[in-house]
Tab-separated table of C-alpha atoms in Angstrom:
chain	number	residue	atom	x	y	z
A	4	MET	CA	-5.490	152.069	30.693
A	5	GLU	CA	-2.142	151.207	29.595
A	6	GLU	CA	-0.458	148.278	31.137
A	7	PRO	CA	2.739	149.157	33.064
A	8	LEU	CA	5.949	148.507	31.340
A	9	ILE	CA	8.051	145.710	32.816
A	10	PRO	CA	11.753	146.378	32.416
A	11	VAL	CA	13.518	143.693	30.586
A	12	VAL	CA	16.946	142.793	31.857
A	13	PRO	CA	19.143	141.409	29.182
A	14	MET	CA	20.445	137.921	30.094
A	15	SER	CA	24.029	137.162	29.861
A	16	LEU	CA	24.981	135.316	26.857
A	17	THR	CA	26.364	132.473	29.012
A	18	ALA	CA	23.613	132.434	31.569
A	19	HIS	CA	21.951	129.535	29.945
A	20	ILE	CA	25.113	127.486	30.356
A	21	ARG	CA	24.938	125.533	33.680
A	22	SER	CA	28.682	125.525	34.431
A	23	HIS	CA	28.954	129.300	34.169
A	24	ARG	CA	26.250	130.074	36.624
A	25	LYS	CA	27.324	131.236	40.121
A	26	PRO	CA	26.090	128.738	42.668
A	27	ARG	CA	23.644	130.050	45.111
A	28	ARG	CA	24.734	130.070	48.792
A	29	SER	CA	22.448	128.169	51.010
A	30	ALA	CA	21.241	129.577	54.323
A	31	SER	CA	23.145	126.977	56.317
A	32	THR	CA	26.424	127.889	54.666
A	33	ILE	CA	25.925	131.514	55.354
A	34	ALA	CA	25.029	130.810	58.949
A	35	MET	CA	28.119	128.639	59.436
A	36	ARG	CA	30.397	131.290	58.017
A	37	ALA	CA	28.827	133.894	60.254
A	38	GLY	CA	29.448	131.662	63.268
A	39	VAL	CA	33.078	131.166	62.336
A	40	ALA	CA	33.546	134.880	61.924
A	41	SER	CA	31.916	135.490	65.248
A	42	GLY	CA	34.246	132.924	66.896
A	43	VAL	CA	37.319	134.531	65.407
A	44	LEU	CA	36.230	137.933	66.600
A	45	GLY	CA	35.542	136.516	70.020
A	46	THR	CA	38.946	134.914	70.167
A	47	LEU	CA	40.592	138.189	69.194
A	48	ALA	CA	38.644	139.961	71.870
A	49	VAL	CA	39.693	137.452	74.511
A	50	ALA	CA	43.320	137.640	73.402
A	51	THR	CA	43.197	141.386	73.562
A	52	ALA	CA	41.694	141.278	77.016
A	53	ALA	CA	44.312	138.786	78.142
A	54	GLY	CA	47.049	140.959	76.754
A	55	SER	CA	45.682	143.937	78.633
A	56	ALA	CA	45.497	141.880	81.822
A	57	ASN	CA	49.063	140.658	81.380
A	58	ALA	CA	50.260	144.159	80.804
A	59	ALA	CA	48.553	145.246	83.980
A	60	GLU	CA	49.910	142.382	86.101
A	61	PRO	CA	53.440	141.372	84.792
A	62	VAL	CA	54.351	139.802	88.154
A	63	THR	CA	52.190	136.782	87.344
A	64	GLN	CA	54.595	135.713	84.539
A	65	THR	CA	57.776	135.965	86.719
A	66	LEU	CA	56.581	134.112	89.793
A	67	GLU	CA	58.370	130.906	88.652
A	68	LEU	CA	61.756	132.602	87.991
A	69	PRO	CA	62.972	132.622	91.611
A	70	VAL	CA	62.119	128.937	91.906
A	71	LEU	CA	64.026	128.088	88.734
A	72	THR	CA	66.988	130.230	89.819
A	73	GLY	CA	67.145	128.567	93.279
A	74	ASP	CA	67.130	125.059	91.759
A	75	LEU	CA	69.863	126.012	89.327
A	76	ALA	CA	72.024	127.472	92.149
A	77	ALA	CA	71.553	124.308	94.194
A	78	GLN	CA	72.617	122.165	91.243
A	79	VAL	CA	75.678	124.360	90.630
A	80	ALA	CA	76.652	124.195	94.312
A	81	GLN	CA	76.205	120.415	94.347
A	82	SER	CA	78.327	120.072	91.214
A	83	ALA	CA	81.057	122.295	92.698
A	84	GLN	CA	81.029	120.264	95.919
A	85	ALA	CA	81.357	117.018	93.959
A	86	THR	CA	84.259	118.494	91.970
A	87	GLN	CA	86.041	119.586	95.169
A	88	GLN	CA	85.535	116.148	96.730
A	89	ALA	CA	86.951	114.456	93.635
A	90	ALA	CA	89.972	116.779	93.694
A	91	ALA	CA	90.506	116.053	97.397
A	92	ASN	CA	90.309	112.317	96.712
A	93	TYR	CA	92.851	112.602	93.899
A	94	GLN	CA	95.190	114.618	96.123
A	95	LEU	CA	94.841	112.109	98.976
A	96	GLN	CA	95.576	109.215	96.630
A	97	ALA	CA	98.606	111.053	95.245
A	98	GLU	CA	99.917	111.631	98.779
A	99	ARG	CA	99.396	107.964	99.636
A	100	ASP	CA	101.205	106.880	96.478
A	101	ALA	CA	104.110	109.220	97.263
A	102	ALA	CA	104.298	107.937	100.844
A	103	ALA	CA	104.271	104.329	99.641
A	104	ALA	CA	107.042	105.047	97.132
A	105	ALA	CA	109.139	106.779	99.809
A	106	ALA	CA	108.592	103.888	102.224
A	107	ALA	CA	109.613	101.376	99.568
A	108	LYS	CA	112.747	103.379	98.771
A	109	GLU	CA	113.655	103.635	102.464
A	110	ALA	CA	113.038	99.904	102.964
A	111	LYS	CA	115.290	99.128	100.001
A	112	LYS	CA	117.980	101.382	101.429
A	113	ASP	CA	117.682	99.759	104.875
A	114	LEU	CA	117.905	96.303	103.312
A	115	ALA	CA	121.069	97.234	101.428
A	116	HIS	CA	122.562	98.687	104.618
A	117	ALA	CA	121.620	95.575	106.599
A	118	LYS	CA	123.211	93.353	103.971
A	119	ALA	CA	126.383	95.440	104.032
A	120	GLU	CA	126.515	95.289	107.839
A	121	ALA	CA	125.908	91.543	107.832
A	122	LYS	CA	128.677	91.072	105.300
A	123	LYS	CA	131.033	93.235	107.359
A	124	LYS	CA	130.234	91.319	110.549
A	125	ALA	CA	130.698	87.985	108.788
A	126	GLU	CA	134.075	89.116	107.485
A	127	ALA	CA	135.107	90.341	110.941
A	128	ALA	CA	134.002	87.046	112.495
A	129	ARG	CA	135.975	85.116	109.886
A	130	LYS	CA	139.102	87.160	110.555
A	131	ALA	CA	138.669	86.794	114.316
A	132	ALA	CA	138.294	83.029	113.970
A	133	ALA	CA	141.392	82.859	111.786
A	134	GLU	CA	143.334	84.980	114.272
A	135	ARG	CA	142.242	82.791	117.181
A	136	ALA	CA	143.311	79.704	115.297
A	137	THR	CA	146.689	81.261	114.534
A	138	ARG	CA	147.204	82.334	118.131
A	139	ALA	CA	146.242	78.861	119.374
A	140	ALA	CA	148.765	77.290	117.027
A	141	GLU	CA	151.444	79.743	118.157
A	142	ARG	CA	150.609	79.048	121.807
A	143	THR	CA	151.008	75.314	121.207
A	144	THR	CA	154.331	75.859	119.446
A	145	LEU	CA	155.642	78.121	122.199
A	146	THR	CA	154.571	75.709	124.928
A	147	THR	CA	156.303	72.819	123.178
A	148	ALA	CA	159.429	74.851	122.512
A	149	SER	CA	159.661	76.128	126.064
A	150	SER	CA	159.207	72.616	127.465
A	151	SER	CA	161.928	71.129	125.271
A	152	SER	CA	164.441	73.876	125.945
A	153	SER	CA	163.713	74.671	129.587
A	154	ASP	CA	166.989	73.202	130.790
A	155	SER	CA	169.127	75.284	128.458
A	156	THR	CA	167.111	78.540	128.730
A	157	SER	CA	166.314	78.756	132.423
A	158	SER	CA	167.053	81.966	134.276
A	159	SER	CA	169.329	80.058	136.587
A	160	THR	CA	171.650	79.328	133.680
A	161	ALA	CA	171.605	82.896	132.373
A	162	THR	CA	174.997	84.527	132.830
A	163	GLY	CA	176.606	87.857	132.295
A	164	SER	CA	174.491	90.700	130.927
A	165	ALA	CA	171.350	88.579	130.407
A	166	ALA	CA	171.336	87.538	134.079
A	167	ALA	CA	171.688	91.202	135.141
A	168	VAL	CA	168.788	92.304	132.932
A	169	ILE	CA	166.571	89.488	134.238
A	170	ALA	CA	167.445	90.266	137.847
A	171	PHE	CA	166.526	93.929	137.327
A	172	VAL	CA	163.100	93.307	135.746
A	173	LYS	CA	162.168	90.695	138.337
A	174	ALA	CA	162.985	93.208	141.064
A	175	GLN	CA	160.316	95.512	139.597
A	176	ILE	CA	157.498	92.935	139.708
A	177	GLY	CA	154.523	94.494	141.490
A	178	ASP	CA	155.320	98.071	140.416
A	179	ALA	CA	152.521	100.071	138.842
A	180	TYR	CA	151.922	100.457	135.125
A	181	VAL	CA	151.797	104.113	134.051
A	182	SER	CA	151.842	105.224	130.427
A	183	GLY	CA	155.145	107.028	129.832
A	184	GLY	CA	156.587	105.764	133.123
A	185	THR	CA	160.361	105.162	133.341
A	186	GLY	CA	160.688	104.284	137.073
A	187	PRO	CA	161.667	103.990	139.690
A	188	ASN	CA	158.272	102.781	140.970
A	189	SER	CA	156.037	102.966	137.865
A	190	TRP	CA	156.710	101.904	134.292
A	191	ASP	CA	155.319	101.414	130.871
A	192	CYS	CA	156.498	98.436	128.792
A	193	SER	CA	159.216	100.172	126.772
A	194	GLY	CA	160.349	102.308	129.736
A	195	LEU	CA	161.033	99.142	131.771
A	196	MET	CA	163.002	97.599	128.871
A	197	GLN	CA	165.085	100.719	128.286
A	198	THR	CA	166.043	101.036	131.969
A	199	ALA	CA	166.753	97.292	132.374
A	200	PHE	CA	169.152	97.132	129.423
A	201	LYS	CA	170.782	100.363	130.462
A	202	GLN	CA	172.025	98.427	133.506
A	203	VAL	CA	174.358	96.484	131.175
A	204	GLY	CA	175.336	99.412	128.932
A	205	VAL	CA	172.818	98.856	126.105
A	206	ASP	CA	171.011	102.046	125.023
A	207	LEU	CA	167.638	100.966	123.664
A	208	PRO	CA	165.298	103.360	121.801
A	209	ARG	CA	162.525	104.767	123.986
A	210	VAL	CA	159.396	103.353	122.286
A	211	SER	CA	158.323	99.785	121.557
A	212	GLN	CA	158.083	100.332	117.790
A	213	ASP	CA	161.817	101.099	117.586
A	214	GLN	CA	162.803	98.464	120.167
A	215	SER	CA	161.158	95.754	118.003
A	216	THR	CA	163.731	96.379	115.251
A	217	PHE	CA	166.779	96.952	117.470
A	218	GLY	CA	169.226	94.015	117.364
A	219	THR	CA	168.816	90.718	115.508
A	220	GLN	CA	165.465	89.094	114.789
A	221	VAL	CA	165.187	85.546	116.276
A	222	SER	CA	162.481	82.899	115.918
A	223	LEU	CA	160.199	82.164	118.860
A	224	ASP	CA	161.355	78.538	119.060
A	225	ASN	CA	164.996	79.619	119.619
A	226	LEU	CA	164.525	82.052	122.484
A	227	LEU	CA	167.259	82.719	125.059
A	228	PRO	CA	166.973	84.533	128.412
A	229	GLY	CA	167.432	88.259	127.848
A	230	ASP	CA	165.750	88.343	124.388
A	231	ILE	CA	163.228	91.145	123.886
A	232	LEU	CA	159.729	89.927	122.959
A	233	TYR	CA	157.350	92.155	120.988
A	234	TRP	CA	153.645	92.095	120.053
A	235	GLY	CA	152.531	93.417	116.694
A	236	SER	CA	154.603	93.801	113.560
A	237	ALA	CA	158.307	94.608	113.702
A	238	GLY	CA	158.589	98.375	113.457
A	239	SER	CA	154.990	98.920	114.616
A	240	ALA	CA	154.909	96.843	117.825
A	241	TYR	CA	152.473	97.957	120.528
A	242	HIS	CA	154.034	96.027	123.474
A	243	VAL	CA	157.460	94.662	124.582
A	244	ALA	CA	158.776	92.456	127.426
A	245	VAL	CA	161.893	90.398	128.227
A	246	TYR	CA	162.121	86.616	128.073
A	247	VAL	CA	163.448	85.236	131.396
A	248	GLY	CA	163.581	81.506	130.529
A	249	ASP	CA	161.431	78.514	131.502
A	250	GLY	CA	158.758	79.723	129.068
A	251	MET	CA	158.177	82.898	131.106
A	252	PHE	CA	158.458	86.637	130.432
A	253	VAL	CA	158.421	89.791	132.573
A	254	GLY	CA	156.921	93.068	131.434
A	255	ALA	CA	154.840	96.083	132.413
A	256	GLN	CA	151.584	94.667	131.114
A	257	ASN	CA	148.723	97.086	131.813
A	258	PRO	CA	147.221	99.222	134.598
A	259	SER	CA	145.400	96.245	136.143
A	260	THR	CA	148.407	93.894	136.411
A	261	GLY	CA	151.319	96.343	136.559
A	262	VAL	CA	154.772	94.724	136.189
A	263	ALA	CA	154.188	90.959	136.215
A	264	GLU	CA	155.729	87.620	135.241
A	265	LYS	CA	153.572	85.575	132.858
A	266	PRO	CA	153.933	82.383	130.770
A	267	LEU	CA	154.248	82.723	127.015
A	268	SER	CA	150.861	81.035	126.667
A	269	TYR	CA	149.254	83.934	128.570
A	270	ASP	CA	149.738	86.200	125.568
A	271	PRO	CA	151.890	84.704	122.784
A	272	PRO	CA	154.241	87.338	121.293
A	273	THR	CA	154.604	88.029	117.592
A	274	GLY	CA	158.398	88.012	117.419
A	275	ALA	CA	161.680	88.599	119.262
A	276	VAL	CA	164.998	90.420	118.924
A	277	ARG	CA	168.368	89.633	120.525
A	278	VAL	CA	170.532	92.534	121.674
A	279	LEU	CA	173.012	90.721	124.011
Protein backbone atom coordinates (compact mmCIF):
# COMPACT_ATOMS: atom_id res chain seq x y z
CA MET A 1 0.00 0.00 0.00
CA GLU A 2 1.21 3.28 -0.96
CA GLU A 3 1.58 5.88 1.66
CA PRO A 4 -0.67 8.95 1.14
CA LEU A 5 0.94 11.96 -0.30
CA ILE A 6 1.26 14.92 2.06
CA PRO A 7 0.99 18.21 0.22
CA VAL A 8 3.95 20.38 0.71
CA VAL A 9 3.26 24.06 1.10
CA PRO A 10 6.11 26.18 -0.01
CA MET A 11 7.34 28.49 2.79
CA SER A 12 7.78 32.08 2.17
CA LEU A 13 11.24 33.09 1.59
CA THR A 14 11.07 35.47 4.59
CA ALA A 15 9.17 33.19 6.89
CA HIS A 16 12.26 32.18 8.68
CA ILE A 17 12.95 35.81 9.54
CA ARG A 18 11.41 36.61 12.99
CA SER A 19 10.60 40.28 12.31
CA HIS A 20 8.60 39.48 9.19
CA ARG A 21 6.30 37.01 10.80
CA LYS A 22 2.73 38.18 11.58
CA PRO A 23 2.19 38.02 15.31
CA ARG A 24 -0.43 35.66 16.43
CA ARG A 25 -3.48 37.18 18.19
CA SER A 26 -4.05 35.81 21.59
CA ALA A 27 -7.49 34.71 22.76
CA SER A 28 -7.70 37.49 25.32
CA THR A 29 -7.06 40.15 22.71
CA ILE A 30 -9.71 38.79 20.47
CA ALA A 31 -12.16 38.60 23.33
CA MET A 32 -11.46 42.20 24.35
CA ARG A 33 -11.98 43.46 20.83
CA ALA A 34 -15.22 41.55 20.58
CA GLY A 35 -16.40 43.15 23.82
CA VAL A 36 -15.55 46.62 22.59
CA ALA A 37 -17.41 46.00 19.37
CA SER A 38 -20.37 44.72 21.29
CA GLY A 39 -20.34 47.86 23.50
CA VAL A 40 -20.23 50.15 20.51
CA LEU A 41 -23.12 48.35 18.90
CA GLY A 42 -25.03 48.53 22.14
CA THR A 43 -24.40 52.23 22.44
CA LEU A 44 -25.61 52.78 18.89
CA ALA A 45 -28.71 50.80 19.64
CA VAL A 46 -29.44 52.83 22.75
CA ALA A 47 -28.85 56.09 20.90
CA THR A 48 -31.15 54.97 18.16
CA ALA A 49 -33.81 54.03 20.66
CA ALA A 50 -33.41 57.35 22.43
CA GLY A 51 -33.70 59.18 19.16
CA SER A 52 -36.89 57.32 18.36
CA ALA A 53 -38.26 58.12 21.81
CA ASN A 54 -37.38 61.80 21.43
CA ALA A 55 -39.02 61.91 18.06
CA ALA A 56 -42.14 60.41 19.55
CA GLU A 57 -42.26 62.76 22.55
CA PRO A 58 -40.80 66.22 21.53
CA VAL A 59 -42.66 67.96 24.38
CA THR A 60 -40.13 66.62 26.87
CA GLN A 61 -37.36 68.83 25.38
CA THR A 62 -39.45 72.08 25.48
CA LEU A 63 -40.79 71.85 29.01
CA GLU A 64 -38.10 74.28 30.28
CA LEU A 65 -38.73 76.96 27.60
CA PRO A 66 -41.74 78.59 29.29
CA VAL A 67 -39.79 78.81 32.53
CA LEU A 68 -36.83 80.44 30.81
CA THR A 69 -39.11 82.83 28.90
CA GLY A 70 -40.96 83.89 32.10
CA ASP A 71 -37.68 84.62 33.93
CA LEU A 72 -36.41 86.65 31.00
CA ALA A 73 -39.67 88.69 30.85
CA ALA A 74 -39.46 89.37 34.58
CA GLN A 75 -35.87 90.57 34.22
CA VAL A 76 -36.82 92.81 31.28
CA ALA A 77 -39.76 94.27 33.22
CA GLN A 78 -37.56 94.88 36.26
CA SER A 79 -34.93 96.58 34.11
CA ALA A 80 -37.58 98.78 32.44
CA GLN A 81 -39.01 99.73 35.84
CA ALA A 82 -35.54 100.66 37.11
CA THR A 83 -34.95 102.77 33.99
CA GLN A 84 -38.27 104.59 34.45
CA GLN A 85 -37.51 105.25 38.12
CA ALA A 86 -34.09 106.65 37.23
CA ALA A 87 -35.65 108.90 34.59
CA ALA A 88 -38.26 110.10 37.09
CA ASN A 89 -35.52 110.84 39.62
CA TYR A 90 -33.54 112.81 37.05
CA GLN A 91 -36.64 114.79 36.08
CA LEU A 92 -37.48 115.51 39.73
CA GLN A 93 -33.93 116.69 40.39
CA ALA A 94 -34.04 118.90 37.29
CA GLU A 95 -37.31 120.45 38.47
CA ARG A 96 -35.84 121.07 41.93
CA ASP A 97 -32.75 122.67 40.42
CA ALA A 98 -34.90 124.91 38.21
CA ALA A 99 -37.07 125.91 41.18
CA ALA A 100 -33.99 126.70 43.26
CA ALA A 101 -32.52 128.82 40.46
CA ALA A 102 -35.81 130.70 40.04
CA ALA A 103 -36.06 131.28 43.79
CA ALA A 104 -32.50 132.59 43.90
CA LYS A 105 -33.18 134.93 40.98
CA GLU A 106 -36.38 136.21 42.62
CA ALA A 107 -34.58 136.70 45.94
CA LYS A 108 -31.84 138.67 44.18
CA LYS A 109 -34.46 140.81 42.47
CA ASP A 110 -36.29 141.42 45.76
CA LEU A 111 -33.02 142.36 47.45
CA ALA A 112 -32.21 144.88 44.73
CA HIS A 113 -35.72 146.33 44.99
CA ALA A 114 -35.46 146.54 48.78
CA LYS A 115 -32.12 148.31 48.51
CA ALA A 116 -33.56 150.78 46.01
CA GLU A 117 -36.56 151.44 48.25
CA ALA A 118 -34.34 151.88 51.30
CA LYS A 119 -32.16 154.32 49.39
CA LYS A 120 -35.22 156.25 48.21
CA LYS A 121 -36.65 156.43 51.73
CA ALA A 122 -33.30 157.54 53.15
CA GLU A 123 -33.09 160.28 50.53
CA ALA A 124 -36.66 161.39 51.26
CA ALA A 125 -35.94 161.43 55.00
CA ARG A 126 -32.80 163.50 54.40
CA LYS A 127 -34.71 166.01 52.29
CA ALA A 128 -37.52 166.19 54.84
CA ALA A 129 -35.02 166.81 57.64
CA ALA A 130 -33.32 169.52 55.60
CA GLU A 131 -36.68 171.13 54.82
CA ARG A 132 -37.70 171.06 58.48
CA ALA A 133 -34.43 172.67 59.45
CA THR A 134 -34.90 175.37 56.82
CA ARG A 135 -38.47 176.04 57.90
CA ALA A 136 -37.40 176.23 61.55
CA ALA A 137 -34.72 178.76 60.67
CA GLU A 138 -37.21 180.79 58.64
CA ARG A 139 -39.72 180.67 61.50
CA THR A 140 -37.08 181.98 63.90
CA THR A 141 -36.15 184.77 61.49
CA LEU A 142 -39.77 185.77 60.94
CA THR A 143 -40.52 185.76 64.66
CA THR A 144 -37.51 187.97 65.36
CA ALA A 145 -38.32 190.31 62.49
CA SER A 146 -41.96 190.65 63.47
CA SER A 147 -41.02 191.36 67.10
CA SER A 148 -38.52 194.07 66.18
CA SER A 149 -40.81 195.80 63.71
CA SER A 150 -44.18 195.38 65.39
CA ASP A 151 -44.48 199.06 66.23
CA SER A 152 -43.92 200.22 62.67
CA THR A 153 -45.93 197.45 60.93
CA SER A 154 -49.00 197.12 63.11
CA SER A 155 -52.42 197.20 61.49
CA SER A 156 -53.30 200.19 63.59
CA THR A 157 -50.64 202.22 61.80
CA ALA A 158 -51.66 201.03 58.34
CA THR A 159 -53.16 203.88 56.34
CA GLY A 160 -54.76 204.44 53.01
CA SER A 161 -55.19 201.47 50.68
CA ALA A 162 -53.36 198.99 52.94
CA ALA A 163 -55.73 199.74 55.83
CA ALA A 164 -58.75 199.22 53.53
CA VAL A 165 -57.44 195.87 52.29
CA ILE A 166 -56.74 194.69 55.85
CA ALA A 167 -60.17 195.79 57.05
CA PHE A 168 -61.83 193.85 54.22
CA VAL A 169 -60.00 190.54 54.81
CA LYS A 170 -60.53 190.71 58.57
CA ALA A 171 -64.25 191.16 57.95
CA GLN A 172 -64.26 187.80 56.15
CA ILE A 173 -62.70 185.83 59.02
CA GLY A 174 -64.89 182.80 59.73
CA ASP A 175 -66.15 182.45 56.14
CA ALA A 176 -65.89 179.03 54.54
CA TYR A 177 -63.07 177.86 52.30
CA VAL A 178 -64.32 176.61 48.93
CA SER A 179 -62.03 175.87 46.00
CA GLY A 180 -62.78 178.45 43.29
CA GLY A 181 -64.79 180.60 45.71
CA THR A 182 -64.82 184.40 45.17
CA GLY A 183 -67.35 185.44 47.88
CA PRO A 184 -69.35 186.80 49.30
CA ASN A 185 -69.50 184.06 51.97
CA SER A 186 -66.97 181.47 50.72
CA TRP A 187 -63.49 181.93 49.30
CA ASP A 188 -60.36 180.28 48.14
CA CYS A 189 -57.00 181.94 48.88
CA SER A 190 -56.52 183.79 45.59
CA GLY A 191 -60.23 184.68 45.31
CA LEU A 192 -60.07 186.46 48.69
CA MET A 193 -56.92 188.38 47.63
CA GLN A 194 -58.38 189.44 44.29
CA THR A 195 -61.60 190.75 45.86
CA ALA A 196 -59.79 192.50 48.75
CA PHE A 197 -57.43 194.44 46.48
CA LYS A 198 -60.24 195.25 44.11
CA GLN A 199 -61.65 197.37 46.96
CA VAL A 200 -58.75 199.81 46.43
CA GLY A 201 -58.69 199.65 42.62
CA VAL A 202 -55.94 197.03 42.18
CA ASP A 203 -56.83 194.30 39.65
CA LEU A 204 -54.91 191.19 40.71
CA PRO A 205 -54.67 188.07 38.51
CA ARG A 206 -57.11 185.33 39.50
CA VAL A 207 -54.74 182.51 40.54
CA SER A 208 -52.02 182.36 43.18
CA GLN A 209 -49.27 181.48 40.68
CA ASP A 210 -49.75 184.81 38.87
CA GLN A 211 -50.36 186.80 42.07
CA SER A 212 -46.94 185.69 43.40
CA THR A 213 -45.21 187.61 40.59
CA PHE A 214 -47.51 190.65 40.51
CA GLY A 215 -45.84 193.76 41.97
CA THR A 216 -42.39 194.02 43.56
CA GLN A 217 -40.68 191.18 45.39
CA VAL A 218 -39.81 192.07 49.04
CA SER A 219 -37.83 190.16 51.66
CA LEU A 220 -39.66 188.58 54.58
CA ASP A 221 -37.77 190.69 57.13
CA ASN A 222 -39.05 193.94 55.54
CA LEU A 223 -42.77 193.21 55.45
CA LEU A 224 -45.39 195.97 55.59
CA PRO A 225 -49.15 195.65 56.20
CA GLY A 226 -50.89 195.00 52.89
CA ASP A 227 -48.04 192.92 51.35
CA ILE A 228 -49.13 189.69 49.67
CA LEU A 229 -47.48 186.56 51.11
CA TYR A 230 -47.06 183.43 48.99
CA TRP A 231 -46.06 179.79 49.60
CA GLY A 232 -44.05 177.92 47.01
CA SER A 233 -41.84 179.38 44.31
CA ALA A 234 -42.63 182.71 42.67
CA GLY A 235 -44.64 181.92 39.56
CA SER A 236 -45.71 178.50 40.88
CA ALA A 237 -47.09 179.41 44.32
CA TYR A 238 -49.80 177.14 45.73
CA HIS A 239 -51.15 179.54 48.43
CA VAL A 240 -51.44 183.33 49.08
CA ALA A 241 -52.53 185.55 52.01
CA VAL A 242 -52.15 189.19 53.11
CA TYR A 243 -49.83 190.41 55.85
CA VAL A 244 -51.79 192.49 58.41
CA GLY A 245 -48.92 193.52 60.73
CA ASP A 246 -47.85 192.41 64.22
CA GLY A 247 -46.44 189.21 62.70
CA MET A 248 -49.91 188.06 61.60
CA PHE A 249 -51.56 187.23 58.27
CA VAL A 250 -55.13 186.62 57.09
CA GLY A 251 -56.04 184.15 54.37
CA ALA A 252 -58.48 181.48 53.24
CA GLN A 253 -56.42 178.58 54.55
CA ASN A 254 -58.24 175.29 53.95
CA PRO A 255 -61.67 173.65 54.34
CA SER A 256 -61.09 172.92 58.05
CA THR A 257 -60.10 176.46 59.11
CA GLY A 258 -61.80 178.60 56.45
CA VAL A 259 -60.74 182.28 56.45
CA ALA A 260 -58.54 182.75 59.53
CA GLU A 261 -55.88 184.99 61.07
CA LYS A 262 -52.64 183.18 61.92
CA PRO A 263 -49.11 184.11 63.07
CA LEU A 264 -46.28 183.83 60.57
CA SER A 265 -44.83 181.01 62.67
CA TYR A 266 -47.98 178.94 62.01
CA ASP A 267 -46.89 178.39 58.42
CA PRO A 268 -43.88 180.48 57.34
CA PRO A 269 -44.33 181.81 53.78
CA THR A 270 -41.75 181.48 51.03
CA GLY A 271 -41.80 185.08 49.82
CA ALA A 272 -43.82 188.29 49.44
CA VAL A 273 -44.78 190.92 46.87
CA ARG A 274 -45.80 194.55 47.38
CA VAL A 275 -48.54 195.98 45.17
CA LEU A 276 -49.51 199.15 47.16
